[in-house]
mmCIF file of N, CA and C in Angstrom:
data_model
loop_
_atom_site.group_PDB
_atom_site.id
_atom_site.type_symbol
_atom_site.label_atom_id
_atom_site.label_comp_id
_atom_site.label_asym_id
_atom_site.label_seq_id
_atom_site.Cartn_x
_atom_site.Cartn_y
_atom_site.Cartn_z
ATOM 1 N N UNK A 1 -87.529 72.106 -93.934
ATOM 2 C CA UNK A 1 -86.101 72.221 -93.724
ATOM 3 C C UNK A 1 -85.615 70.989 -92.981
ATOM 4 N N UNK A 2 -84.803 70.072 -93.552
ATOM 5 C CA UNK A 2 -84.233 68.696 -92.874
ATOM 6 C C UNK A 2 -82.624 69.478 -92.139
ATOM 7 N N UNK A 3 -82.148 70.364 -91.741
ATOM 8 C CA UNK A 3 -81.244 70.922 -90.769
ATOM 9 C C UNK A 3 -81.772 70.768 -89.482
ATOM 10 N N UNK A 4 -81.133 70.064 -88.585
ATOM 11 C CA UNK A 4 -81.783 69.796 -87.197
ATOM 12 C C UNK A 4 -79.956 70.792 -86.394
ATOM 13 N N UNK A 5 -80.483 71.057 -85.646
ATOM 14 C CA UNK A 5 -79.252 71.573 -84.746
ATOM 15 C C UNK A 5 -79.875 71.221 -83.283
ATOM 16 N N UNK A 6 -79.033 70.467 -82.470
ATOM 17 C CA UNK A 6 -79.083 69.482 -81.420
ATOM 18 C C UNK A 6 -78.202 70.713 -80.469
ATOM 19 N N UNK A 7 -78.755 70.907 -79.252
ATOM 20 C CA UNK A 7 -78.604 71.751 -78.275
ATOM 21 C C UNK A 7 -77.898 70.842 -77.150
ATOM 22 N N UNK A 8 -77.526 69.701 -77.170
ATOM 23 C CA UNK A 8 -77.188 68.847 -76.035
ATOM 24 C C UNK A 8 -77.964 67.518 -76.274
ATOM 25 N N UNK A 9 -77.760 66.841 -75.304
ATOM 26 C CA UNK A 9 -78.487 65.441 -75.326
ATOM 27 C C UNK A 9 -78.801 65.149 -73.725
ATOM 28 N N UNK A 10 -80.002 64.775 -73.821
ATOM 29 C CA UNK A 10 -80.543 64.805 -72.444
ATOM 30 C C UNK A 10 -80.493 66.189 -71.707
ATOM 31 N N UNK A 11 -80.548 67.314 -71.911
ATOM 32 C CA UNK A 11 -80.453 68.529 -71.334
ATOM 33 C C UNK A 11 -78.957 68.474 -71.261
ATOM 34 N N UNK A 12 -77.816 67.952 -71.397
ATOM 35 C CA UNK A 12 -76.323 68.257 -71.597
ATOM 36 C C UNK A 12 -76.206 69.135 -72.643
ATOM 37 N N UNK A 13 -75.615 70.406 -72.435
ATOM 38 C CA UNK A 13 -74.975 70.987 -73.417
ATOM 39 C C UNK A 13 -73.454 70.563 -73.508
ATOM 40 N N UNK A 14 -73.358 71.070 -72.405
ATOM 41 C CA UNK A 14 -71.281 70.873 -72.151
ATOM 42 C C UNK A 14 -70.978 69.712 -71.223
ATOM 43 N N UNK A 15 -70.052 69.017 -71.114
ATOM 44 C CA UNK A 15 -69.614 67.965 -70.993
ATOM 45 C C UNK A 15 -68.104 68.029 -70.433
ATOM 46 N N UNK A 16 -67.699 67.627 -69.022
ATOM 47 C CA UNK A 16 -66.233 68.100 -68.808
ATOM 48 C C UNK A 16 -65.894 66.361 -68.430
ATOM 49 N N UNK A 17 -64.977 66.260 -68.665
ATOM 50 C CA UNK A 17 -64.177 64.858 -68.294
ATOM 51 C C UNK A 17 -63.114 65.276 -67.903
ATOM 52 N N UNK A 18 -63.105 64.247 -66.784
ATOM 53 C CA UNK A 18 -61.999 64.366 -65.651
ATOM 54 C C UNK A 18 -61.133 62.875 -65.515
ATOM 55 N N UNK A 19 -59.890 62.734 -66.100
ATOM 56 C CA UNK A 19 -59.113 61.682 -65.560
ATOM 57 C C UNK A 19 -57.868 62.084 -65.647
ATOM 58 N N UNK A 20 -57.030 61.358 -64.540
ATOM 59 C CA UNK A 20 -55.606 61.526 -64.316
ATOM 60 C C UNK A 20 -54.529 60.959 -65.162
ATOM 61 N N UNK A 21 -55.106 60.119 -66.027
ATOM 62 C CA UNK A 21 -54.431 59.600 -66.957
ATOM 63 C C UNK A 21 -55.092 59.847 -68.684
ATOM 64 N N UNK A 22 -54.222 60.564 -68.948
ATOM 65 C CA UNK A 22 -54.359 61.510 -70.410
ATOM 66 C C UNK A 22 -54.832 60.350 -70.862
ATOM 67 N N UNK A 23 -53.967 59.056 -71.150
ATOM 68 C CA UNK A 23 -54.185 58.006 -72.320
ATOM 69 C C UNK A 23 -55.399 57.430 -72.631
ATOM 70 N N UNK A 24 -56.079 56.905 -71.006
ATOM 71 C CA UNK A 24 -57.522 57.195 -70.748
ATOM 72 C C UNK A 24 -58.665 58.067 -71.146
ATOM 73 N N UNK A 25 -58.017 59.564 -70.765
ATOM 74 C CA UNK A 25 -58.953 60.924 -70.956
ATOM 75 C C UNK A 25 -59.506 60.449 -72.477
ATOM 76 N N UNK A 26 -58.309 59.936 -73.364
ATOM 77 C CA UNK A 26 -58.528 60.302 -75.217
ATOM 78 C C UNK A 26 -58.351 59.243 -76.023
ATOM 79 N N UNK A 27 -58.361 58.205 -75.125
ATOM 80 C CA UNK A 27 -58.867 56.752 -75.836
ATOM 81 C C UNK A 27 -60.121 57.005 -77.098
ATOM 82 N N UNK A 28 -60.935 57.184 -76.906
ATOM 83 C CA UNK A 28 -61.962 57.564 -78.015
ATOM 84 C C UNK A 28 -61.393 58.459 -79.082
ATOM 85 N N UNK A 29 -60.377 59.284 -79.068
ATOM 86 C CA UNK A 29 -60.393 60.282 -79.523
ATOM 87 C C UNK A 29 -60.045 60.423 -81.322
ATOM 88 N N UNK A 30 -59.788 59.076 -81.768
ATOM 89 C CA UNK A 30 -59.679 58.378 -82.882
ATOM 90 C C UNK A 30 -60.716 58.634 -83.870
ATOM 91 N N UNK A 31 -61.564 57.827 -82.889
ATOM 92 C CA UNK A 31 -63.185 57.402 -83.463
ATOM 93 C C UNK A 31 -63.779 58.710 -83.190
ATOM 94 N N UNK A 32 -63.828 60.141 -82.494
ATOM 95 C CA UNK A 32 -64.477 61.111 -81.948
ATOM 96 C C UNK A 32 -63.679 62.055 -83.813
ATOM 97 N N UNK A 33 -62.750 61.877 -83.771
ATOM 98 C CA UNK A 33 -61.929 63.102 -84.535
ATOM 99 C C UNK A 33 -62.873 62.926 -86.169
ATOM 100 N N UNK A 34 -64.031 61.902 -85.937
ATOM 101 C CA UNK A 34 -64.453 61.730 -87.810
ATOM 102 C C UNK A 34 -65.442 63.067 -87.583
ATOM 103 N N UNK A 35 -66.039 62.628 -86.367
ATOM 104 C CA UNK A 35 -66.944 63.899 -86.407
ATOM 105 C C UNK A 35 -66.791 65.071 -85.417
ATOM 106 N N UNK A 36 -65.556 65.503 -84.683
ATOM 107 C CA UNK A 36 -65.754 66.751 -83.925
ATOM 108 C C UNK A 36 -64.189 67.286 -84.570
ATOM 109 N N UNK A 37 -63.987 68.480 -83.896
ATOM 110 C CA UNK A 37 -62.839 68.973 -84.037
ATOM 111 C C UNK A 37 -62.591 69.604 -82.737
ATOM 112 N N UNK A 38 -61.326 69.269 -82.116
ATOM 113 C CA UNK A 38 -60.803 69.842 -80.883
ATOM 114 C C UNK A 38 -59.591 70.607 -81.190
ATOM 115 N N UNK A 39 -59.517 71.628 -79.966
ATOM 116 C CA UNK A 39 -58.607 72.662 -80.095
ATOM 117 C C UNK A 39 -57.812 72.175 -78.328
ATOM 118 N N UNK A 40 -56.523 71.880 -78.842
ATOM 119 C CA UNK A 40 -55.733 71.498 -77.424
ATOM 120 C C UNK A 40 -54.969 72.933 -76.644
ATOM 121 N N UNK A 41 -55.154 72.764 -75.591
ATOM 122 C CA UNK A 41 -54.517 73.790 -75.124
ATOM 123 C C UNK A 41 -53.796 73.593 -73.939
ATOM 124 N N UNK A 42 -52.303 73.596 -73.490
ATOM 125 C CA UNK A 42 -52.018 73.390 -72.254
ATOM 126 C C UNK A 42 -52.391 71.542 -71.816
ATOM 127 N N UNK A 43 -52.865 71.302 -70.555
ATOM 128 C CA UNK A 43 -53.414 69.748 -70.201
ATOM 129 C C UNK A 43 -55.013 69.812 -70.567
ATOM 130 N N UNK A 44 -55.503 70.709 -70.973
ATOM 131 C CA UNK A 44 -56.811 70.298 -71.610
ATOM 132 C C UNK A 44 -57.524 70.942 -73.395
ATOM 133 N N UNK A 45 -58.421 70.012 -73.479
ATOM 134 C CA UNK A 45 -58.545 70.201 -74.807
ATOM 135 C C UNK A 45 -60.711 70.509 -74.886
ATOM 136 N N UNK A 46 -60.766 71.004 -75.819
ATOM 137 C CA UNK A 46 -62.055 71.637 -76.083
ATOM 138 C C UNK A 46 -62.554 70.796 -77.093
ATOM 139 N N UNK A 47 -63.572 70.095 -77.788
ATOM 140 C CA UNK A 47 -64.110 69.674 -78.667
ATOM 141 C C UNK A 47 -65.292 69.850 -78.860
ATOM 142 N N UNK A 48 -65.711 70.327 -80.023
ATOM 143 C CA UNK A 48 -66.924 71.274 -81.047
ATOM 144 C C UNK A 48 -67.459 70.156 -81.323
ATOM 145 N N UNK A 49 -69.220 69.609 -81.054
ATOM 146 C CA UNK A 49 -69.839 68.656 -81.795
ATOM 147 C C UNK A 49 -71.057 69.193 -82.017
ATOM 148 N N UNK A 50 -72.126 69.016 -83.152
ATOM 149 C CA UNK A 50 -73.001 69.548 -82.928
ATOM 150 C C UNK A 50 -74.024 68.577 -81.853
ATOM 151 N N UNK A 51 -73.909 67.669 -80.833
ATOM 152 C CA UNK A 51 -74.384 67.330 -79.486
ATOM 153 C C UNK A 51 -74.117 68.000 -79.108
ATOM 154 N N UNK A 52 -72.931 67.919 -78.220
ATOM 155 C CA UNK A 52 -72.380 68.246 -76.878
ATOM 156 C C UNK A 52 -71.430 68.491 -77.130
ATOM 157 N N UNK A 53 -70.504 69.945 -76.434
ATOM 158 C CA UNK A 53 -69.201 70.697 -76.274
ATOM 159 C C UNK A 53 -68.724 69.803 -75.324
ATOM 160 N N UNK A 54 -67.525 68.918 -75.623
ATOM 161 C CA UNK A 54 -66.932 68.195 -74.767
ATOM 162 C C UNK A 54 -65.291 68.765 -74.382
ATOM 163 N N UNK A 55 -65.298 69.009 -72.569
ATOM 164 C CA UNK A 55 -63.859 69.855 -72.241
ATOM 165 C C UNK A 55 -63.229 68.593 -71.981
ATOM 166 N N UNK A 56 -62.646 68.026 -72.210
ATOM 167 C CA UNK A 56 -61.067 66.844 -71.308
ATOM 168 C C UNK A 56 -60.002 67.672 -70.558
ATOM 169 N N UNK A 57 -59.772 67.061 -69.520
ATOM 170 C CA UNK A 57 -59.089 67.836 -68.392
ATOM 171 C C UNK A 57 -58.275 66.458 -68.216
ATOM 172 N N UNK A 58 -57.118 66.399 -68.017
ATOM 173 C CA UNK A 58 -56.209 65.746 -66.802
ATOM 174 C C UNK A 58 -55.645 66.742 -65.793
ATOM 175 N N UNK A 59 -56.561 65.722 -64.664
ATOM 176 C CA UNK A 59 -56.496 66.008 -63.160
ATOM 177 C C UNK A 59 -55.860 64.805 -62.603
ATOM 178 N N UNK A 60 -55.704 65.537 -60.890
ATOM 179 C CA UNK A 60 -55.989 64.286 -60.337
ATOM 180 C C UNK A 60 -56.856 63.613 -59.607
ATOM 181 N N UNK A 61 -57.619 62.991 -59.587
ATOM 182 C CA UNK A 61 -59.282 62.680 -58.951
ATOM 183 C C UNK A 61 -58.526 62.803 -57.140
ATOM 184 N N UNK A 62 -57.583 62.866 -56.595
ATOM 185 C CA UNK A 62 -57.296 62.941 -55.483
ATOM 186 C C UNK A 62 -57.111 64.025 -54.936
ATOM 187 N N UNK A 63 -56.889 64.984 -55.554
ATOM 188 C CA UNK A 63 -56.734 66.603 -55.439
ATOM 189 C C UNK A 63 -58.153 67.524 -55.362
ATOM 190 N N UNK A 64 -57.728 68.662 -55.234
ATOM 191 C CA UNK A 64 -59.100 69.464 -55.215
ATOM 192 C C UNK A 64 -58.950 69.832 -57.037
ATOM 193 N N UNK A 65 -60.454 69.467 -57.269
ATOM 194 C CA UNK A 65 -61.007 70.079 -58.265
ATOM 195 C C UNK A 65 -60.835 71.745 -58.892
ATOM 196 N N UNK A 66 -60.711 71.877 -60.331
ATOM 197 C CA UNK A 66 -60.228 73.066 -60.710
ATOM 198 C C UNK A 66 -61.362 73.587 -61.263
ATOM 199 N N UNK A 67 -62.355 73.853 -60.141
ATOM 200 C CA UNK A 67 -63.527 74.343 -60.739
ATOM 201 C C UNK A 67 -64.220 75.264 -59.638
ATOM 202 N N UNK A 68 -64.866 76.242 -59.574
ATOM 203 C CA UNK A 68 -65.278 77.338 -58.573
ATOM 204 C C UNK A 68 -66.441 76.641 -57.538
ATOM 205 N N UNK A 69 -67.032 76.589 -56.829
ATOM 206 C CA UNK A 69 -68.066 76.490 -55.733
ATOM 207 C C UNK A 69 -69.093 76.603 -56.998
ATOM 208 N N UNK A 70 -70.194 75.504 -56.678
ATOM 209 C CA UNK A 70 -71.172 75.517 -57.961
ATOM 210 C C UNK A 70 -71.421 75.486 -58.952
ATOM 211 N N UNK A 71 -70.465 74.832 -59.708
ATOM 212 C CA UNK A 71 -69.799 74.980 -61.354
ATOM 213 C C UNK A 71 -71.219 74.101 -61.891
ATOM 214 N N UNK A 72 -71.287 73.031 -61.630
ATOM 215 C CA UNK A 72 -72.246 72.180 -62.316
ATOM 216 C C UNK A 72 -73.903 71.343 -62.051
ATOM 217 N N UNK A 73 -74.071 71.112 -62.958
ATOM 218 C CA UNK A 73 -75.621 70.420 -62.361
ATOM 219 C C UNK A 73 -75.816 69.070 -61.937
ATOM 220 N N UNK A 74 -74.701 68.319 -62.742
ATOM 221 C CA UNK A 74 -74.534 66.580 -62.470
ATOM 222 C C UNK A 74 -73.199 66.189 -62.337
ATOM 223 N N UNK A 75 -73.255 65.778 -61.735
ATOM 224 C CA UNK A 75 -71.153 64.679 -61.968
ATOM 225 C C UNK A 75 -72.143 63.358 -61.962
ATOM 226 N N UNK A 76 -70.794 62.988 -62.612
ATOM 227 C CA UNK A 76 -71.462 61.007 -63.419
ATOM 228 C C UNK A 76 -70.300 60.422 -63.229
ATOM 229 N N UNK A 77 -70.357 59.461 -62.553
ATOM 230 C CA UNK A 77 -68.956 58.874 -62.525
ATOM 231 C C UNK A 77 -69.109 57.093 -62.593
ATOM 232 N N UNK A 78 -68.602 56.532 -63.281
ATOM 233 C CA UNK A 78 -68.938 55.280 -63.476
ATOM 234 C C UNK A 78 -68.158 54.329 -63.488
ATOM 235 N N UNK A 79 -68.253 53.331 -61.922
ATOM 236 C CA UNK A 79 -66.904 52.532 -61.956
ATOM 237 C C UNK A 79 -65.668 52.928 -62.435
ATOM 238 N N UNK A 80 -65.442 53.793 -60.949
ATOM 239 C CA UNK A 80 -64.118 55.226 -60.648
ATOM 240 C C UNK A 80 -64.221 54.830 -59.320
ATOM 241 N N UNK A 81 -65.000 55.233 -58.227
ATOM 242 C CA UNK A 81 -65.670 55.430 -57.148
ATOM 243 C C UNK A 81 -64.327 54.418 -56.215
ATOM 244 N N UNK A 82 -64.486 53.267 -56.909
ATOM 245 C CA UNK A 82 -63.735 51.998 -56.131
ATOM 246 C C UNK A 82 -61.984 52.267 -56.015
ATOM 247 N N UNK A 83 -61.328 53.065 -57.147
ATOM 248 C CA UNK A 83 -60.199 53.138 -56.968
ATOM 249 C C UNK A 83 -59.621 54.330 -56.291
ATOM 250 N N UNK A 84 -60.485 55.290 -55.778
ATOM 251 C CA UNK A 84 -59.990 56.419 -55.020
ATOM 252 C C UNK A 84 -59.943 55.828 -53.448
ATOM 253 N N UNK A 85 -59.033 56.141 -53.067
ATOM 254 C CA UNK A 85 -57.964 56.025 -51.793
ATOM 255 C C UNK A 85 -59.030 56.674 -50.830
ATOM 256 N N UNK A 86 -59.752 58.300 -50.444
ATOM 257 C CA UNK A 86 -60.180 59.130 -49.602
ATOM 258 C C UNK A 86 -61.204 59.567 -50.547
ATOM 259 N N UNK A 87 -62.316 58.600 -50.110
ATOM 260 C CA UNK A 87 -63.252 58.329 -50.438
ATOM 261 C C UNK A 87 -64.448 59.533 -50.413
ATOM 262 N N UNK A 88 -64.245 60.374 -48.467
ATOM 263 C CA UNK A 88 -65.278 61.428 -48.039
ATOM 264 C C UNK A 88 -64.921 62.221 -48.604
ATOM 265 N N UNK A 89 -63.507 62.791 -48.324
ATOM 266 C CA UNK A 89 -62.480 64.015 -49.320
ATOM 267 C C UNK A 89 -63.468 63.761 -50.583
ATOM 268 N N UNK A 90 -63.538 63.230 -51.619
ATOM 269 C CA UNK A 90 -63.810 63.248 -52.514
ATOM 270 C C UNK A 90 -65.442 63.447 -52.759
ATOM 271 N N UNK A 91 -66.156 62.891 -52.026
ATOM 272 C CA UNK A 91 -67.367 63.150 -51.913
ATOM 273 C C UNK A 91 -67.899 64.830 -51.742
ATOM 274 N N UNK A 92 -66.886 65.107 -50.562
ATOM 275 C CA UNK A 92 -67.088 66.536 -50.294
ATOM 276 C C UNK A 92 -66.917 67.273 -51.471
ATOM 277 N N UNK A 93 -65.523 66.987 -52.042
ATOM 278 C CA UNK A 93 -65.084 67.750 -53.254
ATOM 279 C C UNK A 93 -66.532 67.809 -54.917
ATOM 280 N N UNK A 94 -66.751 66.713 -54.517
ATOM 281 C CA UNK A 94 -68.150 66.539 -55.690
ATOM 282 C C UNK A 94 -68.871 67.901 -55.071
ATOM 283 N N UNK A 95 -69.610 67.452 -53.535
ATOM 284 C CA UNK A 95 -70.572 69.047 -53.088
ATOM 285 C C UNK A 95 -70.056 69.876 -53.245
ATOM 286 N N UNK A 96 -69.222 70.029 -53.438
ATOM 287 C CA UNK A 96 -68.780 71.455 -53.855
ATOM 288 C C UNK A 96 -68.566 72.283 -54.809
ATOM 289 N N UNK A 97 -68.247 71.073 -55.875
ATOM 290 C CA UNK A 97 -68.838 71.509 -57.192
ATOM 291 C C UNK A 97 -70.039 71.866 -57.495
ATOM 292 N N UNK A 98 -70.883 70.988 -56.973
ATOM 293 C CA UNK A 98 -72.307 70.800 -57.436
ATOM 294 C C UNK A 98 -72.943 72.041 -56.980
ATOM 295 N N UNK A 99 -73.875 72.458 -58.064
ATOM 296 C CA UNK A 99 -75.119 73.669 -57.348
ATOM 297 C C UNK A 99 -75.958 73.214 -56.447
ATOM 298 N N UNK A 100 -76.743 74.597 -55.836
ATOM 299 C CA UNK A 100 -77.200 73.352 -55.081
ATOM 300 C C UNK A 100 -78.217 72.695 -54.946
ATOM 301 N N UNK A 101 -78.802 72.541 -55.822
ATOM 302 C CA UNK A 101 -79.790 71.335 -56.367
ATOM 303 C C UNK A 101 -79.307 70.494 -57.649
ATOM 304 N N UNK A 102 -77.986 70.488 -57.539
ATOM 305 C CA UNK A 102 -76.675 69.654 -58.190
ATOM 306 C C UNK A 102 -77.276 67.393 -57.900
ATOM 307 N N UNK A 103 -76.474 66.597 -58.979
ATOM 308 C CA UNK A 103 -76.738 65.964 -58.728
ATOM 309 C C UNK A 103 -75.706 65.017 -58.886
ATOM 310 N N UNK A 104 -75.309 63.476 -57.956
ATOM 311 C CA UNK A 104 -74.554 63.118 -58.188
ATOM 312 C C UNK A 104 -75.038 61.433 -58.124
ATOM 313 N N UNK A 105 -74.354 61.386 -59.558
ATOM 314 C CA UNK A 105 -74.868 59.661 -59.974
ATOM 315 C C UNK A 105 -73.832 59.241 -60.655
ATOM 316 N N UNK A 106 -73.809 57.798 -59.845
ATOM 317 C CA UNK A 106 -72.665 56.892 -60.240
ATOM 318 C C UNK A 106 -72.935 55.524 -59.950
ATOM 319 N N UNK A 107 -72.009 55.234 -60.449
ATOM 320 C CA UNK A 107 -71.862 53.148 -60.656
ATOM 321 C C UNK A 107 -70.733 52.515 -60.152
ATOM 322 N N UNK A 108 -71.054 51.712 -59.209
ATOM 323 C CA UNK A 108 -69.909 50.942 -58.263
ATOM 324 C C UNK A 108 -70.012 49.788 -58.458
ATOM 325 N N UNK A 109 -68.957 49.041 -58.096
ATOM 326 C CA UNK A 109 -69.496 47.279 -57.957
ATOM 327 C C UNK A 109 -69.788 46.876 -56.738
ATOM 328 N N UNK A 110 -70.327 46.109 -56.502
ATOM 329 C CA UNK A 110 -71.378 46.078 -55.065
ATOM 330 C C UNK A 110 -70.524 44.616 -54.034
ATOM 331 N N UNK A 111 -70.908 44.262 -53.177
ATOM 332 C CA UNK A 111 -70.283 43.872 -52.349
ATOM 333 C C UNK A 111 -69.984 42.047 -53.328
ATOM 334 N N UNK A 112 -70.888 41.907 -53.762
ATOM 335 C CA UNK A 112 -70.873 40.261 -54.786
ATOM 336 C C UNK A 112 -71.041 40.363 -55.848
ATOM 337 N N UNK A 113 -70.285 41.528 -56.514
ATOM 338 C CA UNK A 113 -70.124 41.571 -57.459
ATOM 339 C C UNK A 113 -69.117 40.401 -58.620
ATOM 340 N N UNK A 114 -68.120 40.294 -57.853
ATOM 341 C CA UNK A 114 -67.192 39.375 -58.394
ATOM 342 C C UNK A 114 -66.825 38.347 -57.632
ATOM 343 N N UNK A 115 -67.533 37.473 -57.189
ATOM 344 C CA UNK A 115 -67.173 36.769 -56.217
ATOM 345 C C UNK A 115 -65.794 34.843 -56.777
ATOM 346 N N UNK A 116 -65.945 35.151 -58.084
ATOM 347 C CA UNK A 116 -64.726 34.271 -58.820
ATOM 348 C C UNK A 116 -63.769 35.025 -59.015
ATOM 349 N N UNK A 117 -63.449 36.686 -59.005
ATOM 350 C CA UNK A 117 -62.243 37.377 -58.386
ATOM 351 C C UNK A 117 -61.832 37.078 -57.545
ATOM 352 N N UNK A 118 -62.934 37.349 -56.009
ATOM 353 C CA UNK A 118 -62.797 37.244 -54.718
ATOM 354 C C UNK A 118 -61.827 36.242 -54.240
ATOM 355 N N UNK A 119 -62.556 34.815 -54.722
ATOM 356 C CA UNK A 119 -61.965 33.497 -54.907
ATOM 357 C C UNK A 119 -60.644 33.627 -55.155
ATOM 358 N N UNK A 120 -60.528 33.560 -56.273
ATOM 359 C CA UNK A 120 -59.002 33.528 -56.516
ATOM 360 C C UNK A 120 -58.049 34.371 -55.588
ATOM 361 N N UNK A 121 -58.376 36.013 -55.780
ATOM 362 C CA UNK A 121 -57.196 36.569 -54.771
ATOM 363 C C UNK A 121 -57.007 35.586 -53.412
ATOM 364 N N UNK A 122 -57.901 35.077 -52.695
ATOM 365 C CA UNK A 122 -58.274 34.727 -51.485
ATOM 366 C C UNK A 122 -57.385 33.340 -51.352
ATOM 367 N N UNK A 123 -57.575 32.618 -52.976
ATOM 368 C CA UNK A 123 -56.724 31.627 -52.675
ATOM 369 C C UNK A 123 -55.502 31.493 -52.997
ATOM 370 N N UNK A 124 -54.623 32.830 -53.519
ATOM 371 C CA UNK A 124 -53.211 33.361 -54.330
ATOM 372 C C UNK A 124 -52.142 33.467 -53.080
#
């Protein structure tokens, strides 16, 4: 039998995305629509793949999270980290999602990261 049915990827079944700006949230959503089908509802939308059940939410990453004490196993956040204002607030708000052997991994730019940015603002 060549029928494979894919349970997730990497142990992901479900998949929630979180951004405050819709246009962002569904940038992909072009290239996503050949192969899933989503059902919109209200500010968030559901999408059927045979990977991963992907939820899109617009939030606001500055607010409290719309999710119960322990909702999840990982938050992933990837070069985000740098533009939030209340930095601990937000940290806390991750533990609190997280179960609690929850995990939280992400990607920042590091102190020399851009240092021909640096430059310039410095000399503007």
């Amino acid at each position: 039998d060549n029928n494979v049915f894919y349970s997730g990827r990497g142990g992901v079944r479900k998949l929630v995305q979180l951004d405050s700006c819709s246009a962002m949230l569904h940038r992909n959503d072009v290239h996503e629509k050949a192969t899933t089908t989503t059902t919109t509802t209200n500010d968030s939308s559901v999408s059927s793949t045979t990977i991963c059940e992907t939820y899109k939410l617009v939030t606001e990453e500055e607010g409290p999270f719309p999710f119960p004490d322990g909702t999840f196993d990982l938050v992933l956040s990837s070069m985000a980290f740098h533009w939030i204002n209340d930095l601990p607030r937000l940290l806390t708000e991750i533990k609190r999602v997280l179960k609690p052997d929850g995990c939280l991994l992400f990607a920042l730019p590091g102190g020399n990261t851009l240092p021909e940015l640096r430059s310039s603002l410095v000399l503007a």
